[in-house]
XYZ file of N, CA, C and O in Angstrom:
476
model
N 14.351 -17.665 14.500
C 14.100 -16.331 15.005
C 12.938 -15.241 13.953
O 12.040 -14.524 14.294
N 12.582 -15.798 12.608
C 11.749 -15.568 11.390
C 10.167 -15.326 12.085
O 9.655 -14.273 11.821
N 10.317 -17.002 12.715
C 8.741 -16.731 13.188
C 8.193 -15.804 14.106
O 7.303 -15.490 14.382
N 9.054 -15.404 15.301
C 9.060 -14.479 16.279
C 9.250 -13.505 15.836
O 7.849 -12.131 16.463
N 9.883 -12.845 14.670
C 9.389 -11.032 14.590
C 8.128 -11.581 13.850
O 7.314 -10.366 14.263
N 7.633 -12.349 12.898
C 6.410 -12.080 12.362
C 5.091 -12.602 13.854
O 4.601 -11.550 13.404
N 5.392 -13.080 14.240
C 4.689 -13.280 15.618
C 3.993 -11.544 16.439
O 3.321 -11.415 16.617
N 5.735 -11.064 16.406
C 5.223 -9.413 16.969
C 5.195 -8.762 15.765
O 4.157 -7.777 16.336
N 5.138 -8.669 14.989
C 4.355 -7.379 14.022
C 2.935 -7.983 13.801
O 2.240 -7.012 14.079
N 2.699 -9.565 13.504
C 0.891 -9.293 13.986
C 0.188 -9.048 15.257
O -0.589 -8.561 14.974
N 1.318 -9.395 16.445
C 0.411 -8.837 18.016
C 0.715 -7.574 17.980
O -0.755 -6.459 18.174
N 1.531 -6.464 17.060
C 1.117 -5.434 16.972
C -0.131 -4.995 16.134
O -0.708 -3.642 16.266
N -0.250 -5.679 15.007
C -1.248 -5.392 13.764
C -2.026 -5.418 14.757
O -3.397 -4.786 14.439
N -2.192 -6.455 15.457
C -3.418 -6.558 16.367
C -3.900 -5.594 17.708
O -5.615 -5.292 17.839
N -3.551 -5.062 17.926
C -3.551 -4.078 18.876
C -4.340 -2.801 18.726
O -4.389 -2.057 17.632
N -5.165 -2.448 19.464
C -6.354 -1.207 19.174
C -5.615 -0.308 18.501
O -4.418 0.224 19.381
N -5.578 0.533 17.893
C -4.735 1.837 17.684
C -5.799 2.597 16.606
O -6.863 2.373 15.855
N -5.416 3.954 16.899
C -5.977 5.170 16.314
C -5.166 5.930 15.290
O -5.543 6.608 13.974
N -4.076 5.527 14.938
C -3.496 5.888 13.193
C -2.900 4.644 12.981
O -3.549 3.937 12.479
N -1.763 4.870 11.976
C -1.192 3.897 10.783
C -0.193 3.047 11.944
O 0.936 3.662 12.315
N 0.027 2.059 11.052
C 1.265 1.133 11.452
C 2.557 1.033 10.467
O 1.731 0.737 9.073
N 3.651 1.478 10.539
C 4.506 1.836 9.300
C 5.466 0.646 9.821
O 5.766 0.314 11.033
N 5.653 0.096 8.837
C 6.411 -1.503 9.181
C 7.792 -0.958 7.779
O 7.562 -0.915 6.884
N 9.167 -0.571 9.078
C 10.575 -0.122 8.130
C 11.151 -1.519 8.317
O 11.649 -1.531 9.576
N 11.630 -1.726 6.928
C 12.460 -3.096 7.309
C 14.036 -2.043 8.028
O 14.157 -1.118 7.104
N 15.020 -2.635 8.610
C 16.008 -1.916 8.836
C 17.624 -3.125 8.565
O 18.750 -2.661 8.399
N 17.102 -4.230 7.910
C 18.658 -4.743 7.056
C 17.206 -5.480 6.098
O 16.268 -5.805 6.362
N 18.386 -5.740 4.976
C 18.203 -6.714 3.749
C 18.034 -7.821 4.122
O 18.397 -8.522 4.896
N 16.815 -8.598 3.491
C 17.102 -9.853 3.540
C 18.565 -10.672 2.985
O 19.036 -10.167 1.908
N 18.738 -11.832 3.705
C 19.605 -12.752 3.411
C 19.721 -13.453 2.336
O 20.179 -14.233 1.946
N 17.968 -13.813 2.217
C 17.685 -15.395 1.129
C 16.248 -14.306 0.672
O 15.631 -13.817 1.308
N 15.611 -15.259 -0.053
C 14.614 -14.406 -1.066
C 13.510 -14.970 0.119
O 13.664 -16.056 0.688
N 12.801 -13.667 0.482
C 11.593 -14.263 1.161
C 10.596 -14.869 0.505
O 10.016 -14.321 -0.845
N 9.841 -15.736 0.995
C 8.572 -16.469 0.279
C 7.524 -15.457 0.205
O 7.401 -14.885 1.525
N 6.749 -15.745 -1.197
C 5.612 -14.876 -1.432
C 4.930 -14.875 -0.391
O 4.144 -13.469 -0.034
N 4.364 -15.819 0.415
C 3.357 -15.556 1.688
C 3.577 -14.862 2.738
O 2.739 -14.242 3.200
N 4.849 -15.041 3.151
C 5.830 -14.168 4.349
C 5.691 -12.937 4.113
O 5.311 -12.152 4.492
N 6.066 -12.462 2.933
C 5.938 -10.962 1.878
C 4.877 -10.577 1.916
O 4.569 -9.802 2.670
N 3.547 -10.903 1.427
C 2.140 -10.633 1.422
C 1.703 -10.761 2.821
O 0.956 -9.599 3.271
N 2.179 -11.631 3.557
C 1.475 -11.550 5.110
C 2.413 -10.074 5.758
O 1.214 -9.205 6.648
N 3.273 -9.963 5.901
C 4.104 -8.613 6.280
C 3.442 -7.582 5.449
O 3.252 -6.747 6.366
N 3.322 -7.563 4.008
C 2.553 -5.905 3.749
C 1.265 -6.009 3.984
O 0.686 -5.292 4.259
N 0.589 -6.895 4.302
C -1.082 -7.290 4.892
C -1.344 -6.748 6.225
O -2.189 -6.144 6.317
N -0.092 -6.580 6.892
C -0.862 -6.134 8.084
C -0.391 -4.846 8.881
O -0.670 -4.249 9.943
N 0.500 -4.410 7.917
C 1.228 -2.761 7.701
C 0.143 -1.601 6.919
O -0.344 -2.545 6.118
N -0.058 -0.608 7.321
C -0.727 0.677 6.629
C 0.403 0.391 5.713
O -0.132 1.591 4.265
N 1.636 1.128 6.102
C 2.855 1.742 5.392
C 3.653 0.391 5.268
O 4.551 0.373 6.628
N 4.589 0.693 4.234
C 5.630 -0.230 3.855
C 6.945 0.545 3.779
O 6.649 1.094 2.615
N 7.686 0.451 4.265
C 8.701 1.860 4.227
C 10.244 1.045 4.035
O 11.305 1.319 5.107
N 10.824 0.477 2.509
C 12.025 -0.203 2.740
C 12.920 0.903 1.919
O 12.283 1.355 1.134
N 14.397 0.984 2.406
C 15.036 1.191 1.424
C 15.399 0.818 0.238
O 15.018 -0.574 -0.139
N 15.828 0.895 -0.958
C 15.956 0.195 -2.460
C 16.537 -1.333 -1.821
O 16.228 -2.267 -2.450
N 18.093 -1.026 -1.120
C 18.423 -2.251 -0.935
C 17.434 -3.631 -0.153
O 17.158 -4.717 -0.510
N 16.672 -3.042 0.667
C 15.878 -3.856 1.758
C 15.061 -4.198 0.749
O 14.610 -5.296 0.607
N 14.438 -3.504 0.165
C 13.005 -3.821 -0.882
C 13.732 -4.824 -1.942
O 12.889 -5.785 -2.448
N 14.776 -4.444 -3.101
C 15.246 -5.142 -3.988
C 15.417 -6.679 -3.225
O 15.124 -7.968 -3.834
N 15.938 -6.764 -2.023
C 16.182 -8.106 -1.178
C 14.841 -8.742 -1.268
O 14.478 -10.192 -1.121
N 13.773 -8.050 -1.165
C 12.184 -8.778 -0.812
C 11.498 -9.095 -2.336
O 11.054 -9.943 -2.177
N 11.975 -8.169 -2.990
C 10.741 -8.355 -4.572
C 11.918 -8.116 -6.141
O 11.161 -8.170 -6.835
N 13.285 -8.572 -5.497
C 13.778 -8.353 -6.673
C 14.159 -6.844 -7.083
O 13.824 -5.947 -6.809
N 15.192 -6.726 -8.285
C 15.725 -5.688 -8.546
C 14.705 -5.445 -9.955
O 13.993 -5.803 -10.495
N 15.004 -4.263 -10.418
C 13.734 -3.041 -11.024
C 13.946 -1.466 -10.519
O 14.820 -1.708 -9.765
N 13.228 -1.292 -11.855
C 13.731 0.508 -11.255
C 12.507 0.448 -9.849
O 11.743 0.089 -9.736
N 12.291 2.112 -8.974
C 11.870 2.553 -8.107
C 10.488 1.530 -8.381
O 9.854 1.748 -7.578
N 10.119 2.351 -9.762
C 8.893 2.259 -9.805
C 8.403 0.651 -9.982
O 6.868 0.423 -9.349
N 8.754 -0.234 -10.705
C 8.828 -1.723 -10.470
C 8.478 -2.183 -9.333
O 7.809 -3.233 -8.696
N 9.749 -1.318 -8.351
C 9.997 -2.362 -6.970
C 8.734 -1.674 -6.265
O 8.002 -2.511 -5.317
N 8.251 -0.605 -5.851
C 7.204 0.120 -5.359
C 5.691 -0.927 -5.846
O 5.001 -1.426 -5.096
N 5.654 -1.372 -7.034
C 4.679 -1.923 -7.583
C 4.307 -3.365 -6.989
O 3.473 -3.561 -6.605
N 5.509 -4.027 -7.195
C 5.989 -5.264 -6.585
C 5.037 -5.744 -5.248
O 5.054 -6.681 -4.642
N 5.931 -4.290 -4.369
C 5.588 -4.398 -2.864
C 4.263 -4.055 -2.722
O 3.039 -4.898 -1.953
N 3.384 -3.182 -3.714
C 1.557 -3.345 -3.832
C 0.968 -4.427 -3.883
O -0.002 -4.740 -3.649
N 1.657 -5.104 -5.102
C 1.176 -6.155 -5.478
C 0.736 -7.349 -4.456
O 0.101 -8.032 -4.579
N 1.691 -7.375 -3.511
C 2.086 -8.484 -2.491
C 0.760 -7.757 -1.377
O 0.848 -8.511 -0.232
N 0.690 -6.630 -1.556
C -0.790 -6.370 -0.426
C -0.102 -5.194 0.181
O -1.270 -4.714 0.767
N 0.773 -4.511 -0.282
C 0.824 -3.246 0.651
C -0.165 -1.959 0.077
O -0.002 -1.794 -1.209
N -0.532 -1.597 1.361
C -1.696 -0.079 0.958
C -1.017 0.631 0.299
O -1.200 1.871 -0.475
N 0.419 1.146 0.906
C 1.216 2.325 0.917
C 2.671 1.862 0.969
O 2.921 1.335 1.851
N 3.313 2.340 0.061
C 4.734 2.321 -0.257
C 5.737 3.437 -0.070
O 5.474 4.298 -0.956
N 6.378 3.465 0.894
C 7.429 4.804 0.452
C 8.834 4.236 0.301
O 9.546 3.374 1.595
N 8.775 4.049 -0.587
C 10.722 3.308 -0.815
C 11.343 4.368 -0.859
O 11.569 5.583 -1.442
N 12.382 4.460 0.027
C 13.411 5.769 0.426
C 14.950 5.025 -0.810
O 15.333 4.069 -0.661
N 15.351 5.980 -1.622
C 16.409 6.171 -2.360
C 17.340 7.072 -2.432
O 18.120 7.647 -3.077
N 17.416 6.944 -0.866
C 18.929 7.980 -0.575
C 18.864 9.217 -1.823
O 17.749 10.099 -1.297
N 20.344 9.691 -1.824
C 20.091 10.955 -2.322
C 18.935 11.433 -3.741
O 18.995 12.608 -4.065
N 18.549 10.102 -4.307
C 17.403 10.027 -4.588
C 15.773 10.692 -4.853
O 14.979 10.870 -5.367
N 15.937 10.560 -3.275
C 14.778 10.854 -2.484
C 13.756 9.659 -2.284
O 14.431 8.672 -1.638
N 12.634 9.810 -2.662
C 11.568 8.663 -2.478
C 10.836 8.167 -3.406
O 10.401 9.723 -4.072
N 10.064 7.076 -3.735
C 8.648 6.791 -4.094
C 7.841 6.917 -3.272
O 8.049 6.218 -2.733
N 6.835 7.152 -3.270
C 5.778 7.361 -2.755
C 4.440 6.783 -3.456
O 4.466 7.185 -4.639
N 3.502 5.231 -3.219
C 3.136 5.104 -3.822
C 1.396 4.623 -2.416
O 1.711 3.827 -1.848
N -0.116 4.550 -3.090
C -0.930 4.480 -2.709
C -1.758 3.667 -3.274
O -1.721 3.978 -4.973
N -1.942 2.198 -2.739
C -2.507 1.431 -3.698
C -4.374 1.482 -3.675
O -4.966 1.622 -4.716
N -4.788 2.061 -3.204
C -6.189 2.357 -3.044
C -6.603 3.741 -4.189
O -7.362 3.263 -4.948
N -5.798 4.533 -4.525
C -5.927 5.559 -5.928
C -5.092 5.246 -6.922
O -4.692 5.740 -7.891
N -3.954 4.405 -6.905
C -3.085 4.266 -7.281
C -1.908 5.115 -7.986
O -1.005 5.272 -8.912
N -2.019 6.641 -7.295
C -1.219 7.494 -7.033
C 0.252 7.220 -6.782
O 0.836 6.805 -5.906
N 1.173 8.053 -7.869
C 2.702 7.622 -7.497
C 3.254 9.136 -7.357
O 3.001 9.733 -8.240
N 4.293 9.253 -6.587
C 4.921 10.605 -6.547
C 6.225 9.930 -5.970
O 6.571 9.035 -5.398
N 6.758 10.980 -6.622
C 8.442 10.880 -6.832
C 8.836 12.358 -6.069
O 7.984 13.600 -5.854
N 9.276 11.897 -4.340
C 9.361 12.821 -3.355
C 11.104 13.126 -3.497
O 11.832 12.589 -3.209
N 11.693 14.379 -4.204
C 12.960 14.692 -4.114
C 13.868 14.786 -2.520
O 13.099 15.766 -2.017
N 14.789 14.314 -2.569
C 15.574 14.988 -1.775
C 16.169 16.400 -1.855
O 16.066 16.960 -2.617
N 16.112 16.945 -0.296
C 16.688 18.157 0.155
C 18.136 18.645 -0.667
O 19.046 17.984 -0.148
N 18.413 19.511 -1.684
C 19.473 19.628 -2.403
C 20.138 20.185 -1.468
O 19.863 21.132 -0.254
N 21.718 20.506 -1.608
C 22.481 20.955 -0.794
C 22.976 21.102 0.725
O 23.333 21.545 1.100
N 21.833 19.585 0.933
C 22.475 19.426 2.670
C 23.638 18.376 2.658
O 23.536 17.398 2.149
N 24.425 18.731 3.817
C 25.221 17.984 4.252
C 25.444 17.395 5.313
O 25.595 18.046 6.444
N 24.559 16.248 5.525
C 24.028 15.183 6.843
C 25.589 14.930 7.491
O 26.568 14.693 7.318
N 25.021 15.333 8.823
C 26.439 15.071 10.139
C 26.089 13.865 10.498
O 27.083 13.558 10.051
N 24.804 13.198 10.623
C 24.842 11.598 10.795
C 23.169 11.433 9.704
O 22.043 12.079 10.008
N 23.570 10.798 9.035
C 22.564 9.952 7.859
C 21.055 9.268 8.995
O 20.199 8.915 8.205
N 21.625 8.738 9.590
C 20.511 8.186 10.742
C 19.229 8.803 10.572
O 19.505 10.053 10.957
N 17.929 8.162 10.134
C 16.856 8.831 9.980
C 16.605 9.597 8.635
O 15.531 9.955 8.661
N 17.470 9.932 8.223
C 17.408 11.320 7.228
C 16.480 10.978 5.542
O 15.769 11.799 5.239
N 16.111 9.264 5.518
C 15.039 9.332 4.657
C 13.716 8.659 4.853
O 13.108 8.735 4.295
N 13.464 9.476 6.588
C 12.195 9.177 7.114
C 11.819 10.152 7.275
O 10.765 9.852 7.930
N 12.106 10.829 6.856
C 11.141 12.684 7.038
C 10.577 13.336 5.905
O 10.829 13.588 5.102
N 8.810 13.252 6.238
C 8.149 13.914 5.538
C 7.282 15.126 5.604
O 7.305 15.191 6.848
């Protein structure tokens, strides 16, 4: 099943496109991801956007800055690390710029689905 998922990611990456390809993991890895597979995933996307739990399962525990840097070192061009109530970290590999994007204060979501994905 893992190979099928990667074939689908590669197939999507090879389609002609005029925009950006963003890969958002939707569950954390249940076992360590081999470095080659992580690099493969990071290289086919323009943007990698995991939440903290998903990212830790891919690259190990650390501060948000360390986690973002590890994903960038694996080949991610842009990393958007979703950190729940803490907001998110955004990193551009081409410039080395990193931003902390705060969450909107005082909001009580009715349904948290997609709440970390609005910029």
